[in-house]
Coordinates of C-alpha atoms in Angstrom, one line a residue:
Chain A
M18 CA -61.7 40.4 -13.4
T19 CA -64.2 39.2 -10.8
R20 CA -63.1 38.4 -7.3
S21 CA -63.8 34.7 -7.7
R22 CA -61.9 34.6 -11.0
L23 CA -59.0 36.4 -9.4
H24 CA -59.0 33.7 -6.7
A25 CA -59.0 31.0 -9.3
V26 CA -56.0 32.5 -11.1
C27 CA -54.1 33.0 -7.9
A28 CA -54.8 29.4 -6.9
A29 CA -53.6 28.2 -10.3
A30 CA -50.4 30.3 -9.9
L31 CA -49.9 28.9 -6.5
V32 CA -50.1 25.3 -7.9
V33 CA -47.6 26.2 -10.5
T34 CA -45.3 27.7 -8.0
L35 CA -45.5 24.7 -5.7
A36 CA -44.8 22.4 -8.6
T37 CA -41.6 24.1 -9.6
P38 CA -38.2 22.9 -8.3
I39 CA -37.1 24.2 -5.0
S40 CA -34.3 26.3 -6.7
A41 CA -36.8 28.4 -8.5
Q42 CA -38.6 29.6 -5.4
A43 CA -36.1 29.2 -2.7
P44 CA -34.3 32.1 -1.1
T45 CA -30.7 32.6 -2.0
R46 CA -29.8 32.0 1.6
F47 CA -31.7 30.4 4.5
G48 CA -29.5 32.0 7.2
L49 CA -28.7 28.7 8.8
G50 CA -25.4 27.8 10.4
R51 CA -23.0 30.3 12.0
A52 CA -19.9 32.1 10.9
A53 CA -16.7 30.0 11.5
T54 CA -14.0 31.9 13.2
P55 CA -10.4 31.9 11.9
D56 CA -9.4 29.9 15.0
E57 CA -12.1 27.2 14.4
I58 CA -11.0 26.9 10.8
A59 CA -7.3 26.7 11.7
R60 CA -8.0 23.9 14.2
L61 CA -9.5 21.7 11.6
D62 CA -7.8 22.8 8.4
I63 CA -4.9 20.3 8.2
D64 CA -4.9 19.5 4.5
I65 CA -1.8 20.1 2.4
M66 CA -1.7 20.7 -1.3
P67 CA 1.0 19.6 -3.8
D68 CA 2.3 23.2 -3.9
G69 CA 2.9 23.1 -0.2
T70 CA -0.2 25.1 0.8
G71 CA -1.0 24.2 4.3
L72 CA 2.5 22.9 5.4
P73 CA 3.3 24.0 8.9
A74 CA 6.5 25.4 10.3
G75 CA 9.1 22.9 11.3
R76 CA 11.8 20.8 9.7
G77 CA 13.3 17.3 9.7
T78 CA 15.9 15.1 8.2
S79 CA 16.1 11.4 7.6
A80 CA 18.3 11.1 10.6
D81 CA 15.7 12.9 12.7
G82 CA 13.0 10.5 11.5
A83 CA 14.8 7.3 11.9
A84 CA 14.2 7.0 15.7
T85 CA 10.5 7.9 15.3
Y86 CA 10.2 5.3 12.5
A87 CA 11.8 2.6 14.6
A88 CA 9.6 3.4 17.6
K89 CA 6.2 4.1 16.0
C90 CA 6.2 2.6 12.5
A91 CA 8.5 -0.4 12.2
R92 CA 6.1 -2.8 14.0
C93 CA 3.6 -2.6 11.1
H94 CA 5.8 -1.6 8.1
G95 CA 9.0 -3.5 8.9
P96 CA 12.5 -2.4 10.1
T97 CA 13.4 -0.8 6.7
G98 CA 9.9 -0.2 5.4
K99 CA 10.1 -3.2 3.0
E100 CA 9.0 -6.0 5.2
G101 CA 5.4 -5.3 6.1
P102 CA 3.1 -6.8 7.4
N103 CA 1.2 -3.7 6.5
D104 CA 1.8 -1.5 3.4
V105 CA 5.3 -1.8 2.0
L106 CA 6.6 1.8 2.0
V107 CA 10.0 1.5 0.5
G108 CA 11.2 0.2 -2.9
R109 CA 12.1 1.5 -6.3
L110 CA 11.8 0.2 -9.8
P111 CA 14.2 0.5 -12.7
A112 CA 14.4 4.2 -13.9
E113 CA 12.2 3.7 -16.9
G114 CA 8.8 2.1 -17.1
F115 CA 5.8 1.6 -14.8
P116 CA 5.1 -2.2 -14.9
F117 CA 2.3 -2.3 -12.4
S118 CA -0.3 -3.5 -15.0
Q119 CA 1.9 -6.5 -15.7
D120 CA 2.9 -7.7 -12.3
P121 CA 0.3 -8.0 -9.5
T122 CA 3.0 -8.8 -6.9
L123 CA 4.7 -5.4 -7.1
P124 CA 4.0 -3.4 -4.0
H125 CA 2.9 0.2 -4.6
T126 CA 5.5 2.0 -2.5
I127 CA 6.1 5.7 -1.9
G128 CA 9.2 5.6 -4.1
N129 CA 7.7 3.7 -7.0
Y130 CA 4.0 4.9 -7.0
W131 CA 3.1 7.9 -4.9
P132 CA 3.0 10.9 -7.3
H133 CA 3.3 13.8 -4.7
A134 CA 5.7 14.1 -1.8
T135 CA 3.3 16.4 0.1
T136 CA 0.8 13.5 0.4
V137 CA 3.3 11.6 2.6
F138 CA 3.3 14.4 5.1
D139 CA -0.5 14.9 4.9
Y140 CA -1.3 11.3 5.4
I141 CA 1.2 10.5 8.2
R142 CA 0.1 13.6 10.1
R143 CA -3.7 12.9 9.9
A144 CA -3.8 9.1 10.2
M145 CA -0.6 7.6 11.6
P146 CA 0.1 5.6 13.7
P147 CA -3.2 3.8 13.8
T148 CA -2.9 3.2 17.5
A149 CA -2.7 7.0 18.1
P150 CA -3.8 8.8 14.9
G151 CA -2.9 12.5 14.8
S152 CA -0.5 12.2 17.8
L153 CA 2.7 13.1 16.0
T154 CA 4.2 16.5 16.2
D155 CA 4.9 18.5 13.0
E156 CA 8.6 18.0 13.6
E157 CA 8.2 14.3 13.9
V158 CA 6.1 14.2 10.7
Y159 CA 8.8 16.2 8.8
G160 CA 11.4 13.8 10.1
L161 CA 9.4 10.7 9.1
T162 CA 8.7 12.2 5.7
A163 CA 12.4 12.8 5.1
F164 CA 13.2 9.3 6.4
L165 CA 10.8 7.6 4.0
L166 CA 11.8 9.8 1.0
H167 CA 15.5 9.1 1.7
A168 CA 14.9 5.3 2.2
N169 CA 13.2 5.4 -1.3
A170 CA 16.3 7.2 -2.7
V171 CA 14.2 10.2 -3.7
I172 CA 16.2 12.7 -1.6
P173 CA 19.8 12.6 -0.5
A174 CA 20.9 11.9 3.1
G175 CA 20.9 15.0 5.1
A176 CA 18.3 16.8 3.0
V177 CA 16.1 19.0 5.2
M178 CA 12.4 18.7 4.6
D179 CA 10.3 21.8 5.5
R180 CA 7.5 23.8 4.0
N181 CA 9.7 25.1 1.2
T182 CA 11.8 22.0 0.3
L183 CA 9.1 19.3 0.5
P184 CA 6.8 20.7 -2.3
A185 CA 9.9 20.9 -4.6
V186 CA 10.5 17.1 -4.3
V187 CA 9.6 15.5 -7.7
M188 CA 8.4 12.0 -7.1
P189 CA 9.6 9.3 -9.6
A190 CA 6.1 8.1 -10.6
R191 CA 4.5 11.4 -11.0
R192 CA 4.7 11.4 -14.8
Y193 CA 2.8 8.1 -15.1
F194 CA -0.5 9.4 -13.7
T195 CA -3.3 10.4 -16.1
P196 CA -6.7 11.8 -15.5
D197 CA -9.9 9.8 -16.3
T198 CA -10.7 10.2 -20.0
R199 CA -13.9 8.2 -20.0
K200 CA -16.8 10.1 -21.6
Q201 CA -20.0 10.5 -19.7
S202 CA -21.9 10.0 -22.9
A203 CA -22.0 7.1 -25.4
G204 CA -18.8 6.1 -27.1
K205 CA -16.2 3.5 -27.1
P206 CA -15.8 2.6 -23.4
R207 CA -12.4 2.4 -21.8
P208 CA -13.2 0.1 -19.0
Chain B
M25 CA -29.5 -34.9 47.2
K26 CA -32.9 -34.5 48.7
V27 CA -35.3 -32.5 46.6
T28 CA -38.5 -31.1 48.1
R29 CA -41.8 -31.2 46.3
R30 CA -41.7 -27.4 46.0
E31 CA -38.3 -27.4 44.5
L32 CA -39.3 -30.1 42.1
I33 CA -42.3 -28.1 40.9
A34 CA -40.2 -25.0 40.5
G35 CA -37.5 -26.9 38.6
A36 CA -40.0 -28.5 36.3
A37 CA -41.7 -25.1 35.6
G38 CA -38.3 -23.6 34.8
A39 CA -37.5 -26.4 32.5
M40 CA -40.8 -26.0 30.8
A41 CA -40.3 -22.3 30.4
L42 CA -36.9 -23.0 28.9
S43 CA -38.2 -25.6 26.5
Q44 CA -41.0 -23.2 25.4
T45 CA -38.5 -20.5 24.7
A46 CA -36.4 -22.8 22.8
R47 CA -39.4 -24.0 20.8
S48 CA -40.6 -20.6 20.0
E49 CA -37.2 -19.8 18.5
A50 CA -36.6 -23.1 16.8
Q51 CA -39.9 -24.4 15.6
A52 CA -43.4 -22.9 15.0
P53 CA -46.5 -24.6 16.5
T54 CA -48.0 -27.3 14.3
D55 CA -51.1 -25.2 13.8
P56 CA -50.3 -21.5 14.4
S57 CA -54.1 -20.7 14.3
K58 CA -54.6 -22.6 17.6
V59 CA -52.0 -20.6 19.6
R60 CA -52.3 -16.9 20.5
G61 CA -49.5 -15.0 18.8
K62 CA -47.0 -12.5 20.2
P63 CA -47.8 -9.1 21.5
P64 CA -46.6 -5.9 19.7
R65 CA -43.0 -4.9 20.1
A66 CA -41.3 -1.5 19.9
N67 CA -38.8 -2.8 17.4
G68 CA -39.4 -5.5 14.8
E69 CA -37.0 -8.3 14.1
R70 CA -36.5 -10.7 11.3
A71 CA -38.2 -14.0 11.6
A72 CA -36.1 -16.4 13.6
T73 CA -36.0 -18.7 10.7
A74 CA -35.0 -16.0 8.1
K75 CA -31.8 -14.7 9.6
V76 CA -29.4 -13.1 7.1
Q77 CA -26.1 -11.5 7.7
R78 CA -23.2 -9.6 6.1
L79 CA -20.0 -11.4 5.2
V80 CA -17.2 -9.8 7.3
R81 CA -13.9 -9.6 5.5
G82 CA -10.9 -8.8 7.7
G83 CA -11.1 -5.7 9.8
T84 CA -12.1 -3.2 7.2
S85 CA -15.2 -4.4 5.3
S86 CA -18.3 -6.5 5.2
G87 CA -20.4 -7.3 2.1
T88 CA -24.1 -7.5 1.3
P89 CA -25.3 -11.1 0.9
H90 CA -26.9 -10.7 -2.5
Q91 CA -27.8 -14.4 -2.7
D92 CA -30.2 -13.9 0.2
L93 CA -31.9 -10.7 -1.1
M94 CA -34.7 -9.9 -3.6
G95 CA -36.0 -6.8 -5.2
T96 CA -33.7 -3.7 -5.3
I97 CA -33.5 -2.2 -1.8
T98 CA -30.8 -3.4 0.5
P99 CA -31.9 -3.6 4.1
S100 CA -29.9 -1.0 6.0
D101 CA -28.2 -3.5 8.4
L102 CA -27.0 -5.5 5.3
H103 CA -25.6 -2.5 3.4
F104 CA -22.0 -3.1 2.8
E105 CA -19.3 -1.3 4.9
R106 CA -15.8 -0.3 4.1
H107 CA -13.7 1.9 6.4
H108 CA -10.1 2.9 6.8
G109 CA -9.9 3.6 10.5
G110 CA -12.9 1.7 12.0
V111 CA -16.4 3.0 12.6
P112 CA -16.3 6.1 14.9
E113 CA -18.8 6.9 17.6
I114 CA -20.1 10.4 17.1
D115 CA -22.3 12.4 19.4
P116 CA -24.9 14.0 17.1
A117 CA -25.4 16.8 19.6
S118 CA -21.8 17.9 19.2
Y119 CA -21.5 17.1 15.5
S120 CA -20.7 20.0 13.1
L121 CA -19.8 20.5 9.5
L122 CA -17.4 23.2 8.5
I123 CA -17.4 24.6 5.0
H124 CA -14.6 27.0 4.2
G125 CA -12.0 27.8 1.6
M126 CA -13.1 29.6 -1.5
V127 CA -16.4 30.8 -0.1
D128 CA -17.7 34.3 1.0
R129 CA -18.9 33.0 4.4
P130 CA -17.0 30.2 6.1
T131 CA -19.8 28.5 8.0
I132 CA -20.3 25.8 10.7
F133 CA -23.5 23.8 10.5
T134 CA -24.9 21.7 13.3
L135 CA -26.9 18.5 12.5
S136 CA -30.1 20.4 13.2
D137 CA -29.0 23.2 10.9
L138 CA -28.5 20.7 8.1
K139 CA -32.0 19.2 8.7
R140 CA -33.7 22.6 8.5
F141 CA -32.6 23.0 4.8
P142 CA -35.0 21.7 2.1
S143 CA -34.3 18.0 1.9
H144 CA -34.0 15.5 -0.9
S145 CA -34.6 11.8 -0.9
Q146 CA -33.6 9.4 -3.7
I147 CA -32.8 5.8 -4.3
Y148 CA -29.2 5.3 -5.3
F149 CA -26.7 2.5 -5.4
L150 CA -23.4 2.8 -3.7
E151 CA -20.5 0.7 -4.8
C152 CA -16.9 0.3 -3.5
S153 CA -14.6 0.6 -6.5
G154 CA -12.8 -2.6 -5.3
N155 CA -15.8 -4.8 -5.7
L156 CA -14.6 -8.0 -7.4
G157 CA -13.2 -11.1 -5.7
R158 CA -10.3 -11.6 -8.1
T159 CA -9.2 -14.8 -6.6
A160 CA -12.7 -16.2 -6.2
G161 CA -12.9 -20.0 -6.3
P162 CA -15.8 -22.3 -7.3
E163 CA -17.4 -22.0 -3.9
T164 CA -18.0 -18.3 -4.0
T165 CA -21.4 -16.7 -3.3
P166 CA -22.6 -13.5 -5.1
G167 CA -22.0 -11.6 -1.9
Q168 CA -18.4 -12.8 -1.7
L169 CA -17.9 -12.0 -5.4
A170 CA -19.5 -8.5 -5.4
G171 CA -20.9 -7.7 -2.0
L172 CA -19.6 -4.2 -1.9
T173 CA -22.6 -2.7 -3.7
S174 CA -25.9 -1.9 -2.1
T175 CA -28.9 0.3 -2.7
S176 CA -30.7 2.5 -0.2
E177 CA -33.0 5.5 -0.3
W178 CA -30.8 8.4 0.9
T179 CA -32.0 11.6 2.4
G180 CA -30.1 14.8 2.9
V181 CA -29.6 18.4 1.8
P182 CA -28.2 18.9 -1.7
L183 CA -24.6 20.1 -1.4
A184 CA -25.5 22.7 -4.0
T185 CA -27.9 24.3 -1.4
L186 CA -25.1 24.5 1.2
L187 CA -22.6 25.9 -1.3
R188 CA -25.1 28.6 -2.2
E189 CA -25.6 29.3 1.5
V190 CA -21.9 29.9 2.1
G191 CA -21.3 31.8 -1.2
V192 CA -19.0 29.5 -3.1
H193 CA -16.7 31.4 -5.4
K194 CA -17.3 31.3 -9.2
N195 CA -13.7 30.1 -9.9
A196 CA -13.9 27.2 -7.4
K197 CA -13.2 23.9 -9.1
W198 CA -12.6 21.2 -6.5
L199 CA -13.5 20.5 -2.9
L200 CA -11.9 18.4 -0.2
A201 CA -14.3 16.3 1.8
E202 CA -12.9 15.1 5.2
G203 CA -14.2 12.5 7.6
T204 CA -13.9 12.5 11.4
D205 CA -12.9 8.8 11.6
A206 CA -9.5 7.7 12.7
A207 CA -8.2 7.8 9.1
V208 CA -9.5 11.4 8.9
L209 CA -10.2 10.2 5.3
T210 CA -10.1 12.8 2.6
R211 CA -11.0 12.9 -1.1
S212 CA -11.0 15.6 -3.7
V213 CA -14.3 16.1 -5.6
P214 CA -14.9 18.2 -8.7
I215 CA -17.2 21.1 -8.0
E216 CA -19.5 20.1 -10.9
K217 CA -20.6 17.0 -9.0
A218 CA -21.1 19.1 -5.9
L219 CA -23.4 21.4 -7.8
D220 CA -25.1 18.6 -9.6
D221 CA -26.5 15.7 -7.5
A222 CA -24.2 15.4 -4.5
L223 CA -26.0 15.1 -1.1
V224 CA -24.9 15.8 2.4
A225 CA -26.9 12.9 3.6
Y226 CA -28.2 12.1 7.1
G227 CA -30.9 9.5 6.3
Q228 CA -30.9 6.0 4.9
N229 CA -34.1 4.0 4.2
G230 CA -36.3 6.3 6.2
E231 CA -34.2 6.7 9.4
A232 CA -30.8 8.0 10.5
L233 CA -27.7 6.7 8.7
R234 CA -26.3 3.5 10.1
P235 CA -23.0 4.1 11.9
E236 CA -21.1 2.1 9.2
Q237 CA -22.6 4.4 6.6
G238 CA -21.4 7.6 8.2
Y239 CA -23.8 8.5 11.1
P240 CA -24.7 11.2 11.6
V241 CA -23.7 12.8 8.3
R242 CA -21.9 11.7 5.1
L243 CA -21.2 12.9 1.7
F244 CA -23.1 11.0 -1.0
L245 CA -22.0 11.2 -4.7
P246 CA -24.5 9.2 -6.8
G247 CA -23.0 6.7 -9.2
W248 CA -19.4 7.4 -8.1
E249 CA -16.9 5.1 -6.4
G250 CA -17.9 4.7 -2.8
N251 CA -14.6 5.9 -1.3
A252 CA -15.3 9.4 -2.5
S253 CA -18.6 9.6 -0.6
V254 CA -16.8 10.5 2.6
K255 CA -18.5 9.3 5.7
W256 CA -18.7 11.0 9.1
L257 CA -18.2 14.2 7.2
R258 CA -16.7 17.0 9.3
R259 CA -15.2 19.5 6.8
I260 CA -15.5 20.7 3.2
D261 CA -12.6 22.8 1.9
I262 CA -13.3 24.6 -1.4
S263 CA -10.4 25.1 -3.8
D264 CA -9.5 25.6 -7.4
R265 CA -7.2 22.5 -7.5
P266 CA -7.4 18.8 -6.3
F267 CA -5.6 18.0 -3.1
M268 CA -3.9 14.8 -4.1
T269 CA -4.7 12.8 -1.0
R270 CA -3.4 9.4 -0.2
E271 CA -6.6 7.7 -1.2
E272 CA -6.8 9.3 -4.6
T273 CA -3.2 8.8 -5.5
S274 CA -1.6 5.8 -3.9
K275 CA -4.8 3.7 -3.5
Y276 CA -7.9 4.3 -5.7
T277 CA -6.0 4.5 -9.0
E278 CA -5.8 1.9 -11.8
P279 CA -2.7 0.9 -13.7
F280 CA -3.2 0.4 -17.4
A281 CA -1.4 -1.9 -19.9
D282 CA 0.0 1.2 -21.6
G283 CA 2.1 2.0 -18.6
T284 CA 0.0 4.7 -17.1
S285 CA -2.2 4.9 -14.0
R286 CA -5.6 6.4 -14.1
M287 CA -6.6 8.8 -11.3
F288 CA -9.9 10.5 -10.4
S289 CA -11.8 7.7 -12.1
F290 CA -15.0 8.4 -10.2
R291 CA -17.8 6.9 -12.2
M292 CA -18.7 3.2 -11.6
D293 CA -19.4 1.6 -15.0
A294 CA -22.3 -0.7 -15.8
R295 CA -22.3 -4.1 -14.3
S296 CA -24.7 -7.0 -13.6
L297 CA -24.6 -9.9 -11.3
I298 CA -26.8 -13.0 -11.3
T299 CA -27.8 -13.6 -7.7
H300 CA -29.9 -16.7 -8.3
P301 CA -29.1 -19.4 -9.1
A302 CA -25.6 -19.1 -7.7
F303 CA -23.4 -20.9 -5.2
P304 CA -24.5 -22.5 -2.8
T305 CA -27.9 -23.1 -4.5
R306 CA -28.7 -26.6 -5.7
L307 CA -31.2 -26.6 -8.5
E308 CA -34.1 -28.9 -9.1
R309 CA -34.9 -29.7 -12.8
G310 CA -37.7 -27.6 -14.2
W311 CA -38.4 -23.9 -14.6
V312 CA -35.9 -21.5 -12.9
E313 CA -36.2 -17.8 -12.5
I314 CA -32.7 -16.5 -13.2
S315 CA -32.6 -13.2 -11.2
G316 CA -30.0 -10.6 -10.4
I317 CA -29.1 -7.0 -10.2
A318 CA -27.6 -4.5 -12.6
W319 CA -26.5 -1.0 -12.1
T320 CA -24.5 1.8 -13.7
G321 CA -23.0 5.1 -12.7
A322 CA -23.9 6.6 -16.1
G323 CA -27.7 6.7 -15.5
R324 CA -30.2 4.0 -16.2
I325 CA -29.8 0.4 -17.1
R326 CA -31.2 0.1 -20.6
R327 CA -31.0 -3.7 -21.0
V328 CA -29.7 -6.8 -19.3
E329 CA -28.9 -9.8 -21.4
V330 CA -28.8 -13.3 -20.1
S331 CA -27.1 -16.3 -21.6
T332 CA -27.8 -19.8 -20.6
D333 CA -25.4 -21.5 -23.0
G334 CA -22.1 -20.0 -21.9
G335 CA -22.3 -16.9 -24.0
K336 CA -23.3 -18.3 -27.4
T337 CA -26.7 -16.7 -27.4
W338 CA -28.2 -13.9 -25.3
A339 CA -31.8 -13.0 -24.5
S340 CA -33.1 -9.8 -23.0
A341 CA -34.1 -10.2 -19.4
R342 CA -37.2 -8.5 -17.9
L343 CA -36.4 -5.4 -15.9
Q344 CA -38.2 -4.6 -12.7
E345 CA -40.1 -1.3 -13.2
P346 CA -39.5 1.5 -12.6
V347 CA -35.9 1.4 -13.7
L348 CA -34.3 4.1 -11.6
P349 CA -31.2 6.0 -12.6
L350 CA -28.1 5.2 -10.5
A351 CA -29.8 2.4 -8.6
H352 CA -29.8 -1.4 -8.6
T353 CA -32.2 -2.7 -11.2
R354 CA -33.6 -6.2 -10.7
F355 CA -33.7 -8.4 -13.8
R356 CA -35.4 -11.7 -14.2
H357 CA -35.3 -14.3 -16.9
L358 CA -37.2 -17.6 -17.1
W359 CA -35.2 -20.7 -18.0
E360 CA -35.8 -24.4 -18.0
F361 CA -33.1 -26.5 -16.4
T362 CA -33.1 -29.9 -18.0
G363 CA -30.2 -31.5 -16.2
T364 CA -27.6 -30.6 -18.8
E365 CA -24.4 -28.8 -17.5
T366 CA -24.2 -25.2 -18.7
I367 CA -22.9 -21.8 -17.9
I368 CA -25.3 -18.9 -17.1
M369 CA -24.1 -15.3 -17.3
S370 CA -25.5 -11.8 -17.6
R371 CA -24.3 -8.5 -19.2
A372 CA -25.6 -5.0 -18.7
V373 CA -26.1 -2.3 -21.2
D374 CA -26.7 1.2 -19.9
E375 CA -28.5 4.2 -21.4
T376 CA -25.2 5.5 -23.0
G377 CA -24.9 2.3 -24.9
Y378 CA -22.0 1.1 -22.8
V379 CA -21.8 -2.7 -22.7
Q380 CA -20.4 -4.5 -19.7
P381 CA -17.1 -5.9 -20.8
T382 CA -15.7 -9.4 -20.7
R383 CA -12.8 -10.2 -18.4
A384 CA -10.6 -10.6 -21.5
E385 CA -11.6 -7.1 -22.8
L386 CA -10.8 -5.6 -19.4
L387 CA -7.5 -7.4 -19.1
K388 CA -6.4 -6.3 -22.5
L389 CA -6.6 -2.6 -21.4
R390 CA -5.6 -3.1 -17.8
G391 CA -3.0 -5.9 -17.9
P392 CA -2.9 -8.8 -15.5
G393 CA -1.3 -6.9 -12.7
T394 CA -3.9 -4.1 -12.5
T395 CA -5.3 -3.2 -9.1
G396 CA -8.8 -4.5 -8.1
Y397 CA -10.5 -1.1 -8.7
H398 CA -13.2 -0.5 -11.3
L399 CA -13.3 -4.1 -12.5
N400 CA -16.8 -4.9 -13.8
P401 CA -16.4 -8.0 -16.0
I402 CA -19.2 -10.3 -17.1
T403 CA -19.3 -13.1 -14.6
G404 CA -21.0 -16.5 -14.8
W405 CA -22.1 -19.5 -12.8
V406 CA -21.7 -23.1 -13.8
V407 CA -24.9 -25.1 -13.4
Q408 CA -23.7 -28.7 -13.2
A409 CA -25.8 -31.7 -14.4
D410 CA -26.8 -32.6 -10.8
G411 CA -28.0 -29.0 -10.2
R412 CA -25.0 -27.9 -8.2
V413 CA -24.1 -24.2 -9.0
I414 CA -20.6 -23.0 -8.7
Y415 CA -18.8 -19.8 -9.7
K416 CA -17.2 -19.9 -13.1
E417 CA -13.5 -19.2 -12.4
E418 CA -11.6 -17.2 -15.0
P419 CA -7.8 -16.7 -15.2
W420 CA -6.4 -13.3 -14.7
A421 CA -3.4 -13.6 -17.0

């Protein structure tokens, strides 16, 4: 192969290389970013899973949460959680059935709609109250969670909510939730 | 009061300056070619006589005024917004994204780290899954009816690139995306989407994201319900299970008539919307270009059909080329308005063959009480004999 032909072949190879997607020629790693320390992860990692992964130490009962609720939640959610003006939190339906598709006036409460008890703790701790999100202590959040679960007749009075008991609470509406069964490809749509 | 000559002149000059300012904003010179124009400016603005604005709804959203727009790209300042804890102010210099969980190397990326990765830009629509004014009356504009969808060119680093960088585990199945807004909003996302076309986006229409769209960095999941494209992204936690956050359980789920509720319904299905003529337009008799947008989370729009006789007959509209996947597609259809009252409507068909449903078809599956999420019915406009155009109301029960 002459030198000029070699150049031509190399140039052609270069063109092909440039035209291929980035994944084909990119390095496995770019070496960007820096290692996160366990402390840095712990500071941000506040998510809680349905099996209780992520729940902190602490405990609370409905009685513990009642005062916090009255002081920090009742203004938006009503004295008993049923009055609003913001989201109605408390309310149950008859034991059988899930009539939300038939009645647009039914509020979706913790007791009649939320499928996982751990979500109550996770959401209150990260986002409530809106005037001071993230300001509640873990003990306060356990107490509020117990208060709301008891108000919805999901747990008995006096039940202690902690990292072991909360994930074991079975929410009344859990069984009614189904995953998305729509197909990505053609077929009879389920709108 | 005694006024000196000097004060009189100064006052008159001031009044003249004021009137000139007022004139330049309110009315153009009779012959613009006889007046020297304005000098260059660092930032352009809309013509004073072509102001458009979003429709602000309550304290948590504003909609794109589709009736005022043309083509397919939504100007960034008119892109809809929806947030759950207000729009946060974030210092880009102290911004960081943590990726951890089922990865070999938990890593913190700064904004400049993210921008050093190979970037990707693509035009995509983004739609809130609650994008239908269910109680819309006759005097409803397209923006009021369906303003929570917009299209931009988004730029960012593919999430797949970042997951490779941190060494995502082979058995990972879900990730949690978390925002740093006051709602610390979280959504679970299947790992397949992350490895497919998800972007960690920092650009919108050629510049930094707008604050309402997640400045400085957001997740972007093409074709999926907007809520899952978490804005102001601060953390991604990789897992083998979904996290069951408040948004994906108590909120963005759809009750069905069979007594179940659907969760993780990410994809936005095909929909179309006539944006002209629509309320508050008043038509003159003669030729009218019926125009609108269509989009689908399943890929490309294959066809948009327009009816000008209340759904009795349908004709294929012209689609603006190129028809891009997962982006608003403009359709146009010529029609002669003769002064006879009628109903105009459109329906989209996407590349999978999915046909935009009627409201009755939707209600049969969902029931009259269903939430407002993922509702994409065919909608229409009544063109009255005098040319007035109003929204065609339909009952929900």
